[in-house]
RNA sequence: GAUCGGUUAGCUCAGCUGGUAGAGCAACGCCCUUUUAAGGCGUGGGCCCUGGGUUCGAGCCCCAGACUGGUCACCA
């Protein structure tokens, strides 16, 4: 197959060969013993103290400004950029000036990895720089990087902004757009601080099957695959809830899992086919206890990640400091529509939906209708973290019946910026009730509800052995990350969002 | 899934009522040499997303498709 290469790629390959021709390995195998970073030098260099006098650093060459026997350049390491100052006679102390005249000046390109030894100093114009005494080629770059530059008028050249290119070539995006790296560093911190919060409570991080015979625990279309040796259909999990509950049956006090779920559904700004969920189950607790736990946890994470509980998101200021207001689903609907639907029958509710211009179809039961009203009239108003509690029973087959309110379950969802962030129950641990709920789901499925849940016989068996009262919680980690990092697309908090194959 | 937009040089984008391509940055060459996007002069670089069609002639108009972004619908 003929490979088309651009002029710039061809030149870089020629430069590669020229480096080899002068006896330098452009891809050396041995480690490079750097002893500091650009960030450390910027933070701690003090000319009076004469520190940073024996520096070794490594990174990509990002700019070259050549002026005869002396040149300035910039290198980008894992922490940031720093200017370097190179003189010919210092890196080439003998008669042989090849390393400077040819290798540095001609054969090294933007994006190449180099290692340098030297000492820190401040130039006449006041720029902190490294005076180079030794230069080593660490790795050649064969493709041109788009180098973002800002000119004297503040005009930006070469910005690498096309979302498609950024997602498809995230490696380039990360090199060229430093703020992207910050988002992912924060994402990592969100995960680690959440783990720290749970671990401090003594709860156990566990792993449960990703490959499942029965895709239980949620209502969603799964990815289907096949196990060759077992000659058996297998699904990628859409949830791990039923497995985590089995572990509570087994006697753990608290278990949580942070992992990928897979749903074979549409993709948009807030949905990727694989996404990261956190689910936690704690024995002998209920959903009221869980609300306090979630407030503390999110406040803790916000502080760890951003140093404050306030986050600016799309011009709104959101405060994760608890406690969060609590409103029952009926109360919230009454607040935003003026109608009390708590005693309303299904038919009356259909009329209400028509009046409110909410589209419905005949397969929807009373619970689904309530959910539709809520989605259309309430959700978007819940900007600050708000708990909505006590959902209709038929929407929630895995939650315990409400202790005092007929027809409802002990469930809450946490809404932030008009979106659901967390979902929690007092878990249903009555195996007889649970079987009935699964059967009701089957009835709904026959009525045409394609989101109805699948019955898991082994899970029911585990409940029959006895599960303590338990509270469970799920959090969509990608969406939480979006909020805490100010990103508006899930693709901006995933390194490699799902993309169609390029056809070119 | 519906709808509107985008796709032209390595990157970001122009391209008029249709006359087979331009800029800035990047690259390459020369000049100058302690610069701050260093400067000056010059050069090269294009399957104009793909396939059809209309036309003497298509980057531009028409049809079909691909990828992609926004909005709406559904879901976490």
Coordinates of C-alpha atoms (C1' of nucleotides) in Angstrom, one line a residue:
Chain A
X1 CA 0.0 0.0 0.0
X2 CA 1.3 3.4 -0.9
X3 CA 1.6 5.7 2.1
X4 CA 1.1 9.3 1.4
X5 CA 3.4 11.6 3.4
X6 CA 3.3 15.3 3.6
X7 CA 6.3 17.4 2.8
X8 CA 6.9 18.0 6.5
X9 CA 6.8 14.3 7.3
X10 CA 9.3 13.6 4.6
X11 CA 11.6 16.2 5.9
X12 CA 11.4 14.7 9.4
X13 CA 12.3 11.3 8.1
X14 CA 15.2 12.7 6.3
X15 CA 16.3 14.4 9.5
X16 CA 16.0 11.1 11.3
X17 CA 18.3 9.5 8.8
X18 CA 20.8 12.3 9.1
X19 CA 20.9 11.9 12.8
X20 CA 21.6 8.2 12.4
X21 CA 24.3 9.1 9.8
X22 CA 26.3 11.2 12.3
X23 CA 26.3 8.3 14.7
X24 CA 23.5 9.2 17.0
X25 CA 20.8 6.7 18.0
X26 CA 17.5 8.7 17.6
X27 CA 15.7 6.2 19.8
X28 CA 18.1 5.2 22.5
X29 CA 17.1 2.4 24.9
X30 CA 18.6 3.4 28.1
X31 CA 16.8 5.4 30.8
X32 CA 17.4 9.1 31.1
X33 CA 18.1 10.2 34.7
X34 CA 16.3 13.5 34.9
X35 CA 16.4 15.1 38.4
X36 CA 14.0 17.9 38.2
X37 CA 11.1 19.4 36.3
X38 CA 10.1 22.7 34.6
X39 CA 7.5 23.3 37.3
X40 CA 9.9 22.7 40.2
X41 CA 12.4 25.1 38.7
X42 CA 9.8 27.8 38.0
X43 CA 8.5 27.4 41.6
X44 CA 11.8 27.2 43.5
X45 CA 14.6 28.9 41.6
X46 CA 16.3 31.6 43.5
X47 CA 19.2 33.4 41.8
X48 CA 20.6 34.6 45.2
X49 CA 20.7 31.0 46.5
X50 CA 22.4 29.7 43.3
X51 CA 20.2 26.6 43.4
X52 CA 19.4 24.4 40.4
X53 CA 23.0 24.4 39.3
X54 CA 23.1 20.8 38.2
X55 CA 19.9 20.2 36.5
X56 CA 19.0 17.3 34.2
X57 CA 15.6 17.5 32.6
X58 CA 13.9 15.9 29.6
X59 CA 11.0 16.7 27.4
X60 CA 9.8 17.7 24.0
X61 CA 11.5 20.5 22.1
X62 CA 8.6 23.0 21.5
X63 CA 10.3 26.0 20.0
X64 CA 13.7 26.8 18.4
X65 CA 15.1 30.3 18.0
X66 CA 18.5 30.0 16.4
X67 CA 21.0 32.8 16.3
X68 CA 24.3 31.6 15.1
X69 CA 26.5 30.3 17.9
X70 CA 23.9 30.7 20.6
X71 CA 20.2 29.8 20.5
X72 CA 17.2 29.8 22.7
X73 CA 14.6 27.0 22.7
X74 CA 11.8 25.7 24.8
X75 CA 11.2 22.3 26.2
X76 CA 8.0 20.9 27.5
X77 CA 8.2 18.2 30.1
X78 CA 5.4 16.4 32.0
X79 CA 4.9 19.5 34.2
X80 CA 5.2 22.4 31.7
X81 CA 7.5 24.5 29.6
X82 CA 10.9 26.1 30.3
X83 CA 13.3 28.0 28.1
X84 CA 16.7 26.7 27.4
X85 CA 19.8 28.5 26.2
X86 CA 22.3 26.6 24.1
X87 CA 25.7 27.8 22.9
X88 CA 27.7 26.0 20.3
X89 CA 31.0 25.8 22.1
X90 CA 29.5 24.6 25.3
X91 CA 27.7 21.5 24.0
X92 CA 30.6 21.0 21.5
X93 CA 33.8 21.5 23.5
X94 CA 36.0 19.9 20.9
X95 CA 36.7 20.8 17.3
X96 CA 33.7 18.7 16.2
X97 CA 30.7 21.1 16.1
X98 CA 28.3 18.6 14.5
X99 CA 26.0 18.3 17.5
X100 CA 25.2 22.0 17.5
X101 CA 25.6 23.0 13.8
X102 CA 23.8 20.0 12.3
X103 CA 21.9 18.0 14.9
X104 CA 20.5 20.8 17.0
X105 CA 20.1 23.5 14.3
X106 CA 19.0 21.3 11.4
X107 CA 18.0 17.8 12.4
X108 CA 16.0 18.4 15.5
X109 CA 12.4 19.2 14.9
X110 CA 9.6 20.6 17.1
X111 CA 8.2 17.7 19.1
X112 CA 11.4 15.7 19.4
X113 CA 12.3 14.5 22.9
X114 CA 15.7 15.7 24.2
X115 CA 17.5 15.5 27.5
X116 CA 19.6 18.3 28.7
X117 CA 22.1 19.0 31.5
X118 CA 22.8 22.5 32.7
X119 CA 22.1 25.2 35.2
X120 CA 19.3 27.7 35.8
X121 CA 19.8 31.4 35.3
X122 CA 17.8 34.5 34.3
X123 CA 18.4 36.1 30.9
X124 CA 18.9 39.8 30.4
X125 CA 15.2 40.1 29.5
X126 CA 14.3 38.4 32.7
X127 CA 13.3 35.0 31.5
X128 CA 14.1 32.0 33.7
X129 CA 16.1 29.6 31.5
X130 CA 18.4 26.7 31.6
X131 CA 22.0 27.2 30.4
X132 CA 22.7 23.9 28.5
X133 CA 26.0 22.1 29.0
X134 CA 25.0 18.7 27.5
X135 CA 22.4 17.8 24.9
X136 CA 21.1 14.3 24.2
X137 CA 18.6 13.1 21.6
X138 CA 16.0 10.9 23.3
X139 CA 13.3 10.3 20.7
X140 CA 12.5 11.6 17.2
X141 CA 9.1 12.9 16.2
X142 CA 8.1 12.1 12.7
X143 CA 4.9 14.1 12.4
X144 CA 4.5 17.9 12.9
X145 CA 2.7 18.9 16.0
X146 CA 0.3 21.9 15.7
X147 CA 2.0 24.4 17.9
X148 CA -0.3 26.9 19.6
X149 CA 1.3 30.4 19.5
X150 CA 0.0 33.7 20.6
X151 CA 1.3 36.8 18.8
X152 CA 1.9 40.3 20.0
X153 CA -1.7 41.3 19.2
X154 CA -3.0 38.4 21.3
X155 CA -4.0 36.5 18.1
X156 CA -3.7 32.8 18.5
X157 CA -2.1 30.8 15.6
X158 CA -2.3 27.0 15.1
X159 CA -4.7 26.4 17.9
X160 CA -5.7 22.7 17.8
X161 CA -9.4 23.1 18.3
X162 CA -11.3 20.8 16.0
X163 CA -13.2 18.5 18.5
X164 CA -13.1 15.5 16.1
X165 CA -9.3 15.8 15.7
X166 CA -8.8 16.4 19.4
X167 CA -10.8 13.3 20.4
X168 CA -9.4 11.0 17.7
X169 CA -5.8 12.1 18.5
X170 CA -6.0 12.8 22.2
X171 CA -2.3 12.3 22.4
X172 CA -1.8 15.4 20.3
X173 CA -4.5 17.3 22.2
X174 CA -2.8 16.5 25.5
X175 CA 0.6 17.7 24.2
X176 CA -0.7 20.9 22.7
X177 CA -3.5 22.0 24.9
X178 CA -2.3 22.0 28.5
X179 CA -5.7 22.8 30.0
X180 CA -6.9 19.3 28.8
X181 CA -4.3 17.6 31.0
X182 CA -5.7 19.5 34.0
X183 CA -9.2 18.1 33.4
X184 CA -7.9 14.6 33.5
X185 CA -5.6 15.1 36.5
X186 CA -8.7 16.4 38.3
X187 CA -10.7 13.3 37.1
X188 CA -8.1 11.1 38.6
X189 CA -8.2 13.1 41.8
X190 CA -12.0 12.8 42.0
X191 CA -11.7 9.0 41.8
X192 CA -8.8 8.8 44.3
X193 CA -10.4 11.2 46.8
X194 CA -13.7 9.3 46.6
X195 CA -11.8 6.1 47.3
X196 CA -10.0 7.7 50.2
X197 CA -13.3 8.8 51.7
X198 CA -14.9 5.4 51.5
X199 CA -11.7 3.5 52.6
X200 CA -11.5 5.7 55.7
X201 CA -15.0 4.4 56.6
X202 CA -13.7 0.9 56.4
X203 CA -15.7 0.0 53.3
X204 CA -14.2 -2.4 50.8
X205 CA -13.5 -1.8 47.2
X206 CA -14.5 -4.8 45.2
X207 CA -14.7 -6.0 41.6
X208 CA -17.7 -7.9 40.2
X209 CA -18.2 -9.5 36.7
X210 CA -18.2 -7.3 33.6
X211 CA -19.3 -10.3 31.6
X212 CA -22.7 -11.4 32.8
X213 CA -25.2 -14.1 31.7
X214 CA -28.1 -11.9 32.9
X215 CA -27.8 -8.2 32.4
X216 CA -29.6 -7.2 35.6
X217 CA -29.7 -4.2 37.9
X218 CA -30.9 -1.6 35.5
X219 CA -33.2 -0.9 32.6
X220 CA -31.1 -0.6 29.4
X221 CA -30.2 -2.3 26.2
X222 CA -26.9 -4.3 26.6
X223 CA -24.0 -5.2 24.4
X224 CA -24.3 -8.9 23.5
X225 CA -21.3 -11.1 22.8
X226 CA -20.5 -14.8 22.9
X227 CA -18.2 -17.0 24.9
X228 CA -16.5 -19.5 22.6
X229 CA -15.5 -22.2 25.1
X230 CA -18.7 -22.2 27.1
X231 CA -20.6 -21.7 23.8
X232 CA -22.9 -19.3 25.6
X233 CA -24.3 -15.8 25.0
X234 CA -22.8 -13.2 27.3
X235 CA -23.7 -9.6 28.0
X236 CA -21.5 -6.7 29.0
X237 CA -22.8 -5.4 32.3
X238 CA -25.3 -2.6 32.3
X239 CA -25.1 -2.4 36.1
X240 CA -23.4 -4.2 39.0
X241 CA -26.1 -3.6 41.6
X242 CA -27.2 -7.2 42.0
X243 CA -23.7 -8.5 42.4
X244 CA -22.8 -6.0 45.1
X245 CA -25.9 -6.9 47.0
X246 CA -24.9 -10.5 46.9
X247 CA -21.7 -9.4 48.7
X248 CA -23.8 -7.7 51.4
X249 CA -25.7 -11.0 51.7
X250 CA -22.2 -12.6 52.1
X251 CA -21.5 -10.5 55.1
X252 CA -19.5 -7.4 54.1
X253 CA -20.5 -4.3 56.0
X254 CA -19.9 -1.9 53.1
X255 CA -18.7 -2.6 49.5
X256 CA -18.2 -0.3 46.6
X257 CA -17.1 -0.6 43.0
X258 CA -15.9 2.0 40.6
X259 CA -16.0 0.6 37.1
X260 CA -17.2 0.7 33.6
X261 CA -20.8 0.0 32.6
X262 CA -21.9 -0.6 29.0
X263 CA -25.1 0.5 27.5
X264 CA -26.0 -0.1 23.9
X265 CA -27.9 3.2 23.5
X266 CA -27.6 6.6 21.9
X267 CA -24.6 8.9 22.3
X268 CA -24.6 12.6 23.0
X269 CA -23.1 15.3 25.1
X270 CA -23.9 13.3 28.3
X271 CA -23.8 9.7 27.1
X272 CA -20.9 7.4 26.0
X273 CA -21.5 3.7 25.4
X274 CA -19.1 2.9 28.2
X275 CA -19.1 5.0 31.3
X276 CA -17.8 4.9 34.8
X277 CA -20.1 4.3 37.7
X278 CA -19.6 4.2 41.4
X279 CA -21.9 2.0 43.3
X280 CA -21.8 1.5 47.1
X281 CA -23.9 -0.6 49.5
X282 CA -23.7 -0.3 53.2
X283 CA -25.5 -2.7 55.6
X284 CA -27.8 -1.6 58.4
X285 CA -28.4 1.8 56.8
X286 CA -31.3 3.5 55.0
X287 CA -31.7 6.2 52.4
X288 CA -31.9 9.0 54.9
X289 CA -28.5 8.1 56.3
X290 CA -27.3 7.9 52.7
X291 CA -28.3 11.5 52.0
X292 CA -25.9 12.7 54.7
X293 CA -23.2 10.4 53.6
X294 CA -23.4 11.7 50.0
X295 CA -23.3 15.4 51.1
X296 CA -20.2 14.8 53.1
X297 CA -18.6 12.8 50.4
X298 CA -19.2 15.3 47.6
X299 CA -18.2 18.2 49.8
X300 CA -15.0 16.4 50.6
X301 CA -14.2 15.6 46.9
X302 CA -14.9 19.2 45.8
X303 CA -12.5 20.5 48.4
X304 CA -9.8 17.9 47.6
X305 CA -10.1 18.6 43.8
X306 CA -10.8 22.3 43.6
X307 CA -9.9 23.5 47.1
X308 CA -13.4 24.9 47.5
X309 CA -17.0 23.7 47.5
X310 CA -18.1 26.2 44.8
X311 CA -17.9 25.3 41.2
X312 CA -18.6 27.6 38.2
X313 CA -20.5 25.8 35.5
X314 CA -21.9 27.5 32.4
X315 CA -22.2 30.8 34.1
X316 CA -23.9 29.3 37.2
X317 CA -22.3 29.0 40.6
X318 CA -23.0 25.7 42.2
X319 CA -22.1 25.0 45.8
X320 CA -21.4 21.4 46.9
X321 CA -21.4 22.3 50.6
X322 CA -24.0 20.3 52.4
X323 CA -26.6 19.8 53.6
X324 CA -28.7 19.8 50.4
X325 CA -32.4 20.7 50.4
X326 CA -34.7 17.7 50.3
X327 CA -38.1 17.6 48.5
X328 CA -40.3 14.6 47.8
X329 CA -41.2 14.0 44.2
X330 CA -44.8 15.0 44.8
X331 CA -43.8 18.2 46.6
X332 CA -41.4 19.1 43.8
X333 CA -44.1 18.7 41.1
X334 CA -46.6 20.7 43.2
X335 CA -43.9 23.4 43.6
X336 CA -43.3 23.8 39.9
X337 CA -46.8 23.1 38.4
X338 CA -49.0 24.1 41.3
X339 CA -50.8 20.7 41.1
X340 CA -50.9 18.2 43.9
X341 CA -50.8 14.8 42.2
X342 CA -50.3 12.6 45.2
X343 CA -53.8 11.3 45.2
X344 CA -54.3 11.4 41.4
X345 CA -55.4 8.3 39.5
X346 CA -53.8 7.3 36.2
X347 CA -56.6 8.7 33.9
X348 CA -56.7 12.1 35.6
X349 CA -53.0 12.2 35.3
X350 CA -53.2 11.7 31.6
X351 CA -55.4 14.7 31.3
X352 CA -53.0 16.7 33.4
X353 CA -50.2 15.8 31.0
X354 CA -52.2 16.9 28.0
X355 CA -52.9 20.2 29.8
X356 CA -49.2 20.7 30.5
X357 CA -48.3 19.8 26.9
X358 CA -46.4 16.7 27.9
X359 CA -46.2 14.0 25.3
X360 CA -47.3 10.6 26.6
X361 CA -48.2 7.2 25.1
X362 CA -50.6 4.5 26.2
X363 CA -47.9 2.1 27.5
X364 CA -47.1 4.5 30.3
X365 CA -48.4 3.5 33.7
X366 CA -49.0 5.9 36.6
X367 CA -45.4 5.9 37.7
X368 CA -44.0 6.6 34.3
X369 CA -46.5 9.5 33.9
X370 CA -45.2 11.0 37.1
X371 CA -41.7 10.6 35.9
X372 CA -42.6 12.4 32.6
X373 CA -44.2 15.3 34.5
X374 CA -41.1 15.5 36.7
X375 CA -38.8 15.4 33.8
X376 CA -40.7 18.1 31.9
X377 CA -41.5 20.6 34.6
X378 CA -39.1 20.1 37.6
X379 CA -35.7 18.7 36.6
X380 CA -34.3 21.8 34.9
X381 CA -35.0 24.0 37.9
X382 CA -32.8 21.9 40.2
X383 CA -29.5 23.8 39.8
X384 CA -28.1 23.7 43.3
X385 CA -27.6 20.1 44.7
X386 CA -31.1 19.0 45.6
X387 CA -32.5 15.7 46.8
X388 CA -35.7 14.4 45.3
X389 CA -37.1 11.7 47.5
X390 CA -39.9 9.0 47.5
X391 CA -40.5 7.8 44.0
X392 CA -43.5 5.8 42.6
X393 CA -43.1 2.1 43.3
X394 CA -43.6 0.9 39.8
X395 CA -40.6 2.8 38.5
X396 CA -38.2 1.3 41.0
X397 CA -38.3 -2.4 41.3
X398 CA -35.2 -2.8 43.4
X399 CA -36.1 -0.3 46.2
X400 CA -37.9 -0.9 49.5
X401 CA -41.5 0.1 49.9
X402 CA -41.7 3.4 51.8
X403 CA -42.0 3.0 55.6
X404 CA -45.1 5.2 55.7
X405 CA -46.3 6.4 52.3
X406 CA -48.4 4.0 50.3
X407 CA -47.4 3.4 46.6
X408 CA -43.9 4.9 47.1
X409 CA -40.4 3.6 47.6
X410 CA -37.5 4.8 49.7
X411 CA -35.4 6.3 47.0
X412 CA -33.7 9.6 46.3
X413 CA -31.9 11.1 43.4
X414 CA -29.5 14.0 43.7
X415 CA -29.9 16.7 41.0
X416 CA -27.3 19.2 40.2
X417 CA -27.5 21.7 37.3
X418 CA -30.8 20.1 36.3
X419 CA -29.2 16.7 35.8
X420 CA -29.3 13.5 37.9
X421 CA -26.0 12.9 39.5
X422 CA -26.8 10.2 42.1
X423 CA -29.5 7.6 42.7
X424 CA -30.0 5.7 46.0
X425 CA -32.4 3.5 47.8
X426 CA -33.2 1.7 50.9
X427 CA -32.5 -1.6 49.2
X428 CA -35.3 -4.1 48.8
X429 CA -34.3 -7.1 50.9
X430 CA -37.6 -8.9 51.1
X431 CA -37.2 -11.8 48.6
X432 CA -40.9 -12.3 48.3
X433 CA -41.6 -8.7 47.5
X434 CA -38.6 -8.6 45.1
X435 CA -39.9 -11.6 43.2
X436 CA -43.3 -9.9 42.8
X437 CA -41.6 -6.7 41.6
X438 CA -39.6 -8.6 39.0
X439 CA -42.9 -10.2 37.8
X440 CA -44.6 -6.8 37.6
X441 CA -41.6 -5.8 35.4
X442 CA -42.4 -8.7 33.1
X443 CA -46.0 -7.5 32.9
X444 CA -44.8 -4.1 31.9
X445 CA -42.5 -5.6 29.3
X446 CA -45.5 -7.4 27.8
X447 CA -47.4 -4.2 27.8
X448 CA -44.7 -2.8 25.5
X449 CA -42.2 -1.2 27.9
X450 CA -38.8 -2.2 26.4
X451 CA -37.0 -0.8 29.4
X452 CA -38.5 -3.3 31.9
X453 CA -36.0 -5.2 34.0
X454 CA -34.9 -8.8 33.6
X455 CA -35.6 -11.3 36.4
X456 CA -32.4 -12.8 38.0
X457 CA -33.2 -16.1 39.7
X458 CA -29.9 -16.4 41.4
X459 CA -30.1 -12.9 42.9
X460 CA -33.5 -13.8 44.4
X461 CA -32.0 -17.0 45.8
X462 CA -29.3 -14.9 47.5
X463 CA -32.0 -12.6 49.1
X464 CA -33.8 -15.7 50.3
X465 CA -30.7 -16.5 52.4
X466 CA -31.2 -13.1 54.0
X467 CA -29.8 -9.6 53.3
X468 CA -29.6 -7.1 56.2
X469 CA -31.3 -3.8 55.7
X470 CA -29.0 -1.9 53.4
X471 CA -28.7 1.4 51.7
X472 CA -27.2 1.6 48.2
X473 CA -26.1 4.5 46.0
X474 CA -24.9 4.9 42.4
X475 CA -23.1 8.0 41.1
X476 CA -22.3 8.7 37.4
X477 CA -18.6 9.5 37.7
X478 CA -18.3 11.0 34.2
X479 CA -21.0 13.5 34.9
X480 CA -19.7 14.3 38.4
X481 CA -16.3 15.0 36.7
X482 CA -18.0 17.2 34.1
X483 CA -19.4 19.3 36.9
X484 CA -16.3 19.5 39.0
X485 CA -14.1 20.4 36.0
X486 CA -16.5 22.7 34.2
X487 CA -16.8 20.6 31.1
X488 CA -20.0 20.5 29.1
X489 CA -19.4 17.3 27.0
X490 CA -18.7 13.8 28.3
X491 CA -16.2 13.5 25.6
X492 CA -14.1 16.1 27.3
X493 CA -13.8 14.0 30.5
X494 CA -13.0 10.8 28.6
X495 CA -9.6 10.3 27.2
X496 CA -10.9 8.3 24.3
X497 CA -14.6 8.9 23.7
X498 CA -16.3 6.4 21.3
X499 CA -16.0 7.5 17.7
X500 CA -17.0 6.0 14.4
X501 CA -14.2 4.6 12.2
X502 CA -12.7 7.2 9.8
X503 CA -13.4 6.3 6.2
X504 CA -10.6 8.3 4.5
Chain B
rG1 C1' -33.8 8.8 15.7
rA2 C1' -35.1 14.2 14.0
rU3 C1' -33.1 18.8 12.5
rC4 C1' -29.4 22.6 11.4
rG5 C1' -24.2 23.4 10.4
rG6 C1' -19.0 21.8 9.3
rU7 C1' -15.4 19.0 6.2
rU8 C1' -10.2 23.4 1.4
rA9 C1' -2.0 23.1 2.9
rG10 C1' 0.9 20.2 9.1
rC11 C1' -2.7 23.7 12.3
rU12 C1' -6.6 27.7 12.1
rC13 C1' -9.4 29.6 8.4
rA14 C1' -10.8 32.8 3.6
rG15 C1' -12.5 31.6 -1.3
rC16 C1' -17.6 36.7 -4.6
rU17 C1' -23.3 35.9 -9.4
rG18 C1' -19.7 28.7 -11.3
rG19 C1' -13.8 30.4 -14.9
rU20 C1' -9.6 24.1 -12.1
rA21 C1' -7.1 27.7 -5.2
rG22 C1' -5.4 31.9 -1.0
rA23 C1' -3.8 34.0 4.1
rG24 C1' -1.6 33.6 9.0
rC25 C1' 1.2 30.3 11.6
rA26 C1' 4.2 25.8 10.7
rA27 C1' 8.1 23.7 6.9
rC28 C1' 12.4 24.6 3.6
rG29 C1' 16.5 28.1 1.8
rC30 C1' 19.5 32.5 2.4
rC31 C1' 20.7 37.0 5.3
rC32 C1' 21.3 38.8 10.5
rU33 C1' 22.9 37.2 15.4
rU34 C1' 21.4 37.2 23.3
rU35 C1' 15.8 36.4 21.2
rU36 C1' 10.7 36.9 23.6
rA37 C1' 5.1 34.7 18.2
rA38 C1' 13.3 37.3 17.2
rG39 C1' 13.5 40.0 12.4
rG40 C1' 14.2 40.4 6.8
rC41 C1' 14.0 38.2 1.8
rG42 C1' 12.7 34.1 -0.9
rU43 C1' 10.7 28.8 -1.9
rG44 C1' 7.9 24.6 -1.7
rG45 C1' 3.5 22.3 -0.2
rG46 C1' -3.6 20.7 -2.0
rC47 C1' -7.6 13.2 -4.2
rC48 C1' -10.9 21.3 -2.1
rC49 C1' -14.4 14.3 2.5
rU50 C1' -16.3 10.2 -1.2
rG51 C1' -19.3 8.8 -5.5
rG52 C1' -22.6 10.3 -9.2
rG53 C1' -25.0 14.4 -12.0
rU54 C1' -25.8 19.4 -14.4
rU55 C1' -22.4 22.5 -17.3
rC56 C1' -17.9 24.3 -22.5
rG57 C1' -16.1 24.6 -17.4
rA58 C1' -17.7 22.6 -10.4
rG59 C1' -14.1 24.0 -4.1
rC60 C1' -18.8 26.6 -5.4
rC61 C1' -25.0 24.2 -8.2
rC62 C1' -28.1 19.2 -7.8
rC63 C1' -28.5 13.9 -5.9
rA64 C1' -26.6 10.1 -2.8
rG65 C1' -23.3 8.7 1.0
rA66 C1' -19.3 9.1 5.0
rC67 C1' -17.4 11.4 9.3
rU68 C1' -18.3 15.3 12.7
rG69 C1' -20.3 19.5 16.0
rG70 C1' -24.8 21.9 18.0
rU71 C1' -30.1 21.5 19.2
rC72 C1' -34.4 18.3 20.2
rA73 C1' -36.0 13.1 21.6
rC74 C1' -34.3 8.7 24.9
rC75 C1' -31.1 7.0 28.5
rA76 C1' -26.7 7.4 33.5

